[in-house]
Coordinates of C-alpha atoms and ligand atoms in Angstrom, one line a residue:
M205 CA 84.3 140.0 61.6
T206 CA 81.5 137.4 61.6
G207 CA 81.0 135.8 58.2
Y208 CA 83.0 138.3 56.2
S209 CA 85.2 136.4 53.7
G210 CA 86.9 139.2 51.7
P211 CA 90.7 139.7 51.8
M212 CA 92.5 140.8 54.9
R213 CA 93.4 144.5 54.5
V214 CA 95.0 147.1 56.8
L215 CA 94.2 150.8 56.8
S216 CA 95.4 153.5 59.1
G217 CA 95.8 157.3 59.1
I218 CA 97.5 160.2 60.8
Q219 CA 96.5 163.8 60.8
P220 CA 98.8 166.4 59.3
S221 CA 98.1 168.8 62.1
G222 CA 101.5 169.0 63.8
G223 CA 104.9 167.3 64.2
M224 CA 105.1 163.5 64.4
H225 CA 105.9 162.4 67.9
L226 CA 107.0 159.4 69.9
G227 CA 103.4 158.5 70.7
N228 CA 102.4 158.4 67.0
Y229 CA 105.5 156.4 66.4
L230 CA 105.0 153.7 69.1
G231 CA 101.2 153.7 68.9
A232 CA 100.9 153.6 65.1
I233 CA 103.8 153.9 62.6
R234 CA 106.0 151.3 64.1
K235 CA 103.2 148.8 63.7
F236 CA 102.7 149.8 60.1
V237 CA 106.3 148.8 59.3
D238 CA 105.7 145.3 60.5
L239 CA 102.2 144.9 59.1
Q240 CA 103.1 145.8 55.6
H241 CA 104.8 142.4 55.2
E242 CA 101.8 140.5 56.4
Y243 CA 98.8 142.3 54.9
D244 CA 97.7 144.4 52.0
C245 CA 98.3 147.9 53.6
L246 CA 97.1 151.4 52.9
F247 CA 98.4 154.3 55.0
C248 CA 96.8 157.6 54.7
V249 CA 97.6 161.2 55.6
V250 CA 94.2 162.4 56.8
D251 CA 94.2 166.0 55.6
M252 CA 90.3 166.1 55.5
H253 CA 90.3 165.3 59.2
A254 CA 92.9 167.9 59.9
I255 CA 90.7 170.7 58.6
T256 CA 88.0 170.0 61.2
V257 CA 89.9 172.5 63.2
W258 CA 91.6 175.6 61.5
Q259 CA 94.7 174.8 59.5
D260 CA 96.8 177.4 57.8
P261 CA 96.8 176.2 54.1
A262 CA 100.5 176.5 53.4
K263 CA 101.3 174.8 56.6
L264 CA 98.8 172.0 55.9
R265 CA 100.6 171.2 52.7
E266 CA 104.0 171.2 54.5
Q267 CA 102.6 168.9 57.3
T268 CA 101.1 166.5 54.7
F269 CA 104.6 166.0 53.3
H270 CA 105.9 165.7 56.9
I271 CA 103.6 162.8 57.7
A272 CA 104.3 161.1 54.4
A273 CA 108.0 161.5 55.0
S274 CA 107.6 160.1 58.5
Y275 CA 106.0 156.9 57.2
L276 CA 108.9 156.5 54.8
A277 CA 111.6 157.4 57.3
A278 CA 110.3 154.9 59.8
G279 CA 110.5 152.1 57.1
V280 CA 107.1 151.9 55.3
D281 CA 108.0 150.9 51.8
P282 CA 105.8 152.7 49.1
N283 CA 106.4 149.8 46.7
I284 CA 104.6 147.6 49.2
A285 CA 102.1 149.7 51.0
A286 CA 100.1 152.6 49.4
I287 CA 101.0 155.9 51.1
F288 CA 98.5 158.6 50.1
H289 CA 96.6 161.8 51.1
Q290 CA 93.0 161.3 52.0
S291 CA 91.7 164.2 49.9
G292 CA 93.4 162.6 46.8
V293 CA 90.9 159.8 46.8
R294 CA 87.4 161.1 46.3
A295 CA 85.7 157.9 47.5
H296 CA 86.4 158.8 51.2
A297 CA 84.1 161.9 50.9
E298 CA 81.4 160.0 48.9
L299 CA 81.2 157.2 51.4
A300 CA 81.3 159.6 54.4
W301 CA 78.1 161.3 53.2
I302 CA 76.3 158.0 52.9
F303 CA 77.6 157.0 56.4
N304 CA 76.4 160.4 57.8
C305 CA 72.9 159.1 56.9
V306 CA 73.6 155.7 58.6
A307 CA 75.2 156.8 61.9
R308 CA 72.8 158.1 64.6
L309 CA 73.1 161.4 66.4
G310 CA 73.1 159.5 69.7
W311 CA 76.2 157.6 68.7
L312 CA 78.1 160.7 67.9
D313 CA 76.9 162.4 71.1
R314 CA 78.9 159.8 73.0
M315 CA 82.2 160.5 71.4
T316 CA 84.7 161.7 74.0
Q317 CA 87.1 163.2 71.5
F318 CA 84.5 165.7 70.3
K319 CA 83.8 166.8 73.8
D320 CA 87.6 167.2 74.5
K321 CA 88.3 169.1 71.3
A322 CA 85.2 171.2 71.2
G323 CA 85.7 172.2 74.9
K324 CA 83.1 174.4 76.6
D325 CA 82.1 176.3 73.5
K326 CA 80.7 173.6 71.3
E327 CA 78.4 176.0 69.5
R328 CA 81.5 177.3 67.7
A329 CA 83.0 173.9 66.8
S330 CA 82.8 173.0 63.1
V331 CA 80.2 170.5 62.0
G332 CA 83.1 168.5 60.5
L333 CA 84.6 168.1 64.0
Y334 CA 81.3 166.5 65.1
T335 CA 81.0 164.1 62.2
Y336 CA 84.8 163.4 62.3
P337 CA 84.4 159.7 63.4
V338 CA 82.0 159.1 60.5
L339 CA 84.7 160.1 58.0
Q340 CA 87.1 157.9 59.9
A341 CA 84.7 154.9 59.4
A342 CA 84.5 155.8 55.7
D343 CA 88.4 155.9 55.5
I344 CA 88.4 152.3 56.7
L345 CA 85.4 150.8 55.1
V346 CA 85.9 152.4 51.7
Y347 CA 88.7 149.7 51.3
K348 CA 86.7 147.1 53.3
A349 CA 89.8 147.1 55.6
T350 CA 89.6 144.3 58.2
H351 CA 92.4 145.6 60.6
V352 CA 93.2 149.0 61.9
P353 CA 96.5 149.6 63.8
V354 CA 96.0 152.6 66.1
G355 CA 96.9 153.9 69.6
E356 CA 94.5 153.4 72.5
D357 CA 92.9 156.8 72.1
Q358 CA 91.2 155.7 68.9
K359 CA 89.3 152.8 70.4
Q360 CA 86.0 154.5 70.6
H361 CA 86.2 155.7 67.0
L362 CA 86.9 152.1 65.9
E363 CA 83.9 150.9 67.8
L364 CA 81.8 153.4 66.0
S365 CA 83.2 152.2 62.6
R366 CA 82.0 148.7 63.5
D367 CA 78.6 150.0 64.5
I368 CA 78.3 151.8 61.2
A369 CA 79.4 148.8 59.2
G370 CA 76.9 146.6 61.1
K371 CA 74.0 149.0 60.7
F372 CA 74.7 149.4 56.9
N373 CA 74.8 145.6 56.4
H374 CA 71.6 145.2 58.4
D375 CA 69.6 148.1 57.0
F376 CA 70.3 147.3 53.4
K377 CA 70.1 143.5 54.1
V378 CA 73.6 142.9 52.7
D379 CA 75.1 140.5 55.2
D380 CA 78.8 140.8 55.5
F381 CA 79.1 143.4 52.7
F382 CA 81.3 145.4 55.0
P383 CA 83.7 143.7 57.5
L384 CA 83.5 144.8 61.1
P385 CA 87.1 146.2 61.3
E386 CA 89.3 145.0 64.1
P387 CA 91.4 147.5 66.0
L388 CA 95.1 146.5 66.5
I389 CA 95.9 148.4 69.7
K390 CA 97.7 146.0 72.0
G391 CA 101.3 146.0 72.8
P392 CA 103.7 148.4 74.5
G393 CA 103.5 152.0 73.4
A394 CA 99.7 152.0 72.8
R395 CA 99.4 154.9 75.1
V396 CA 102.5 157.1 75.6
M397 CA 102.0 159.9 78.1
S398 CA 103.2 163.4 78.4
L399 CA 106.7 163.8 79.9
R400 CA 105.3 166.7 82.1
D401 CA 102.2 164.9 83.3
G402 CA 101.9 161.1 83.4
T403 CA 98.1 161.2 83.4
A404 CA 97.8 163.1 80.1
K405 CA 98.4 161.7 76.7
M406 CA 101.5 162.8 74.8
S407 CA 100.2 165.2 72.2
K408 CA 101.5 167.5 69.6
S409 CA 99.3 170.3 71.0
D410 CA 100.7 170.2 74.5
A411 CA 101.5 173.7 75.7
S412 CA 104.9 172.7 77.0
E413 CA 107.3 171.7 74.3
N414 CA 109.2 169.6 76.8
A415 CA 106.2 167.3 77.2
C416 CA 106.6 165.7 73.8
I417 CA 109.5 164.1 71.9
F418 CA 109.2 164.7 68.2
L419 CA 110.8 162.4 65.6
K420 CA 112.7 165.5 64.3
D421 CA 114.2 166.3 67.7
D422 CA 118.0 166.0 67.6
A423 CA 120.0 164.1 70.2
D424 CA 120.5 167.1 72.5
A425 CA 116.8 168.0 72.5
I426 CA 115.8 164.4 73.3
A427 CA 118.4 164.2 76.1
R428 CA 117.2 167.5 77.5
K429 CA 113.5 166.6 77.4
I430 CA 114.1 163.3 79.2
K431 CA 116.3 165.0 81.8
K432 CA 113.5 167.5 82.5
A433 CA 110.8 164.8 82.5
K434 CA 108.7 164.9 85.6
T435 CA 109.4 162.1 88.1
D436 CA 109.1 161.4 91.8
P437 CA 112.0 161.1 94.3
E438 CA 111.7 157.3 94.8
P439 CA 113.9 154.8 93.1
L440 CA 112.3 152.5 90.5
P441 CA 110.4 149.6 92.0
S442 CA 111.5 146.0 91.3
E443 CA 108.0 144.8 90.4
T444 CA 105.4 146.3 88.0
D445 CA 102.9 146.6 90.9
G446 CA 105.1 149.4 92.3
L447 CA 104.3 151.5 89.2
A448 CA 100.5 151.5 89.8
V449 CA 100.4 154.9 91.6
R450 CA 103.4 156.4 89.9
P451 CA 102.2 157.5 86.4
E452 CA 105.4 159.3 85.4
A453 CA 107.6 156.4 86.4
A454 CA 105.3 154.0 84.6
N455 CA 105.4 156.1 81.4
L456 CA 109.2 156.2 81.3
V457 CA 109.5 152.5 82.0
G458 CA 106.9 151.9 79.3
I459 CA 108.8 153.9 76.7
Y460 CA 112.0 152.0 77.6
A461 CA 110.2 148.7 77.3
A462 CA 108.5 149.6 74.0
L463 CA 111.7 150.8 72.4
S464 CA 113.9 148.0 73.6
G465 CA 111.4 145.2 72.8
R466 CA 111.1 144.2 76.4
T467 CA 108.3 144.0 79.0
D468 CA 108.0 146.5 81.9
A469 CA 108.9 143.6 84.2
Q470 CA 112.1 142.9 82.3
V471 CA 113.1 146.6 82.4
L472 CA 112.4 146.7 86.2
A473 CA 114.4 143.5 86.7
E474 CA 117.4 145.5 85.3
F475 CA 116.7 149.0 86.8
G476 CA 114.6 148.3 90.0
G477 CA 116.1 149.9 93.0
Q478 CA 118.0 152.5 90.9
G479 CA 117.1 156.2 90.9
F480 CA 116.2 158.3 87.9
G481 CA 119.8 159.7 87.9
V482 CA 120.7 156.3 86.4
F483 CA 117.6 155.4 84.5
K484 CA 117.0 158.7 82.7
P485 CA 120.5 158.8 80.9
A486 CA 120.0 155.1 79.9
L487 CA 116.5 156.0 78.5
A488 CA 117.9 159.0 76.7
D489 CA 120.6 156.9 75.1
L490 CA 118.0 154.4 73.9
V491 CA 115.6 157.0 72.5
V492 CA 118.4 158.8 70.7
D493 CA 119.6 155.4 69.3
K494 CA 116.1 154.5 68.0
I495 CA 114.7 157.9 67.0
A496 CA 117.6 160.1 65.9
P497 CA 118.3 158.0 62.7
I498 CA 114.6 158.3 61.8
G499 CA 114.7 162.1 62.3
A500 CA 117.8 162.3 60.1
E501 CA 116.1 160.4 57.3
L502 CA 113.0 162.5 57.8
N503 CA 115.0 165.7 57.2
R504 CA 116.6 164.2 54.1
L505 CA 113.2 163.2 52.6
E506 CA 111.5 166.6 53.4
A507 CA 114.2 168.3 51.4
D508 CA 112.7 166.5 48.3
P509 CA 109.0 167.4 48.2
G510 CA 108.9 166.4 44.5
Y511 CA 109.6 162.8 45.4
L512 CA 107.1 162.9 48.3
A513 CA 104.4 164.4 45.9
Q514 CA 105.1 161.5 43.5
V515 CA 104.8 158.9 46.3
L516 CA 101.4 160.4 47.4
E517 CA 100.1 160.7 43.9
E518 CA 101.0 157.1 43.0
G519 CA 99.6 155.9 46.3
A520 CA 96.3 157.8 45.8
A521 CA 95.9 156.1 42.3
R522 CA 96.5 152.7 43.9
A523 CA 94.1 153.4 46.7
A524 CA 91.4 154.8 44.3
A525 CA 91.6 151.6 42.3
V526 CA 90.6 149.6 45.4
A527 CA 88.0 152.1 46.7
D528 CA 86.1 153.1 43.5
P529 CA 84.5 149.7 42.8
I530 CA 83.5 149.4 46.4
V531 CA 81.8 152.8 46.4
R532 CA 80.1 151.9 43.1
D533 CA 78.6 148.8 44.9
V534 CA 77.6 150.9 47.8
K535 CA 75.7 153.4 45.6
E536 CA 73.9 150.6 43.9
I537 CA 73.0 149.0 47.3
V538 CA 71.6 152.4 48.5
G539 CA 69.6 152.9 45.3
F540 CA 71.6 155.6 43.5
L541 CA 71.8 155.5 39.7
V542 CA 75.2 154.1 38.8
Ligands
LIG241 P1 96.2 161.1 65.3 O1 96.6 161.9 64.1 O2 95.8 161.9 66.5 O3 97.2 160.1 65.7 C1 97.8 159.2 64.8 C2 98.1 157.8 65.4 O4 98.9 158.0 66.6 C3 98.3 157.4 67.7 N1 98.7 158.2 68.9 C4 99.2 157.7 70.0 N2 99.6 156.4 70.4 C5 100.1 156.2 71.6 N3 100.3 157.2 72.5 C6 100.0 158.5 72.2 N4 100.3 159.5 73.0 C7 99.4 158.8 70.9 N5 99.0 159.9 70.3 C8 98.5 159.5 69.1 C9 96.8 157.5 67.5 O5 96.1 156.5 68.2 C10 96.8 157.2 66.0 O6 96.8 155.8 65.7 N6 91.5 159.9 64.1 C11 92.8 159.5 63.9 C12 93.3 159.6 62.4 C13 92.4 158.7 61.5 C14 92.5 157.3 61.4 C15 91.6 157.0 60.3 C16 93.1 156.3 62.1 C17 91.6 159.2 60.6 N7 91.1 158.2 59.8 C18 91.3 155.7 59.9 C19 92.9 155.0 61.7 C20 92.0 154.7 60.6 C21 93.7 160.5 64.6 O7 93.3 161.6 64.9 O8 95.0 160.1 64.9

């Protein structure tokens, strides 16, 4: 963060493009719950990012409430952290345009997520999908956020945000106007893998519904998915080295460690030498114990969209009060009439 001396602030966001899953929970939301007591926090439902690929409008609204309800159900307190929808704070779009003129095409050409999402037919991808990481930089820097809790898959986007902040500061000769935001990635759960393929990230868009544990899954669904999880025939190793070439085993041990607050080594000290016939039921009990109560609270909150709308509206007003003066300063720096 070099010489930046502004307040410490946390921002993160989740796309309302599908059901919230264990990867989102362990990689992101769970960290939000702890961070809210340490920092000034803003947690966003990034609906503008979601529409970079087609979203059914009615479903988009429903999913926006789903993400907001997930934040709350996991323990984010709207009286402490601002919970809001990205499109409810205009400053994101305003700063994104200015950043589109700061970021270089070559930087965006290197973004792996665009390549993955656009696939072979990139001529048909939306322009928004291409400039997606620029909007993400605006999400963060419009609040001068200094810390960004995310899963490992967001690392490259965070590096781009730092590059944009640095280039803006440099080009306009405003040293340390923007902080260079620090990603908060480390810790167990930063990369939860598919239950059907230990080399692929757990993702809401996985073709097999058994690949992904959703926060809304009930105890039976959770137990069934873990029972069906792909494994190998060997018993668990006693040392973490033994997980190196066993991605599925490593993933399940990692999930157990993340949810029980232990290290992989501690989990293997207990389960090493045991087969999956013993480990899977223990893991299923743990996941049910930790996730099912969140799912129940999520269902309760989703039944009250009026309350969720109020949380988002109040959160958006709080967020705008932080962002608007920053965007005003940016416009002045750039040479716009303010
Ligand atoms: P999204 O919506 O794909 O995911 C939301 C958060 O969940 C994390 N995550 C995972 N963590 C561990 N294992 C997994 N399998 C897994 N899958 C997802 C993601 O790393 C993320 O933290 N571009 C972002 C949204 C965004 C954003 C922002 C994030 C927009 N603006 C500003 C931070 C700051 C995204 O698509 O996340």
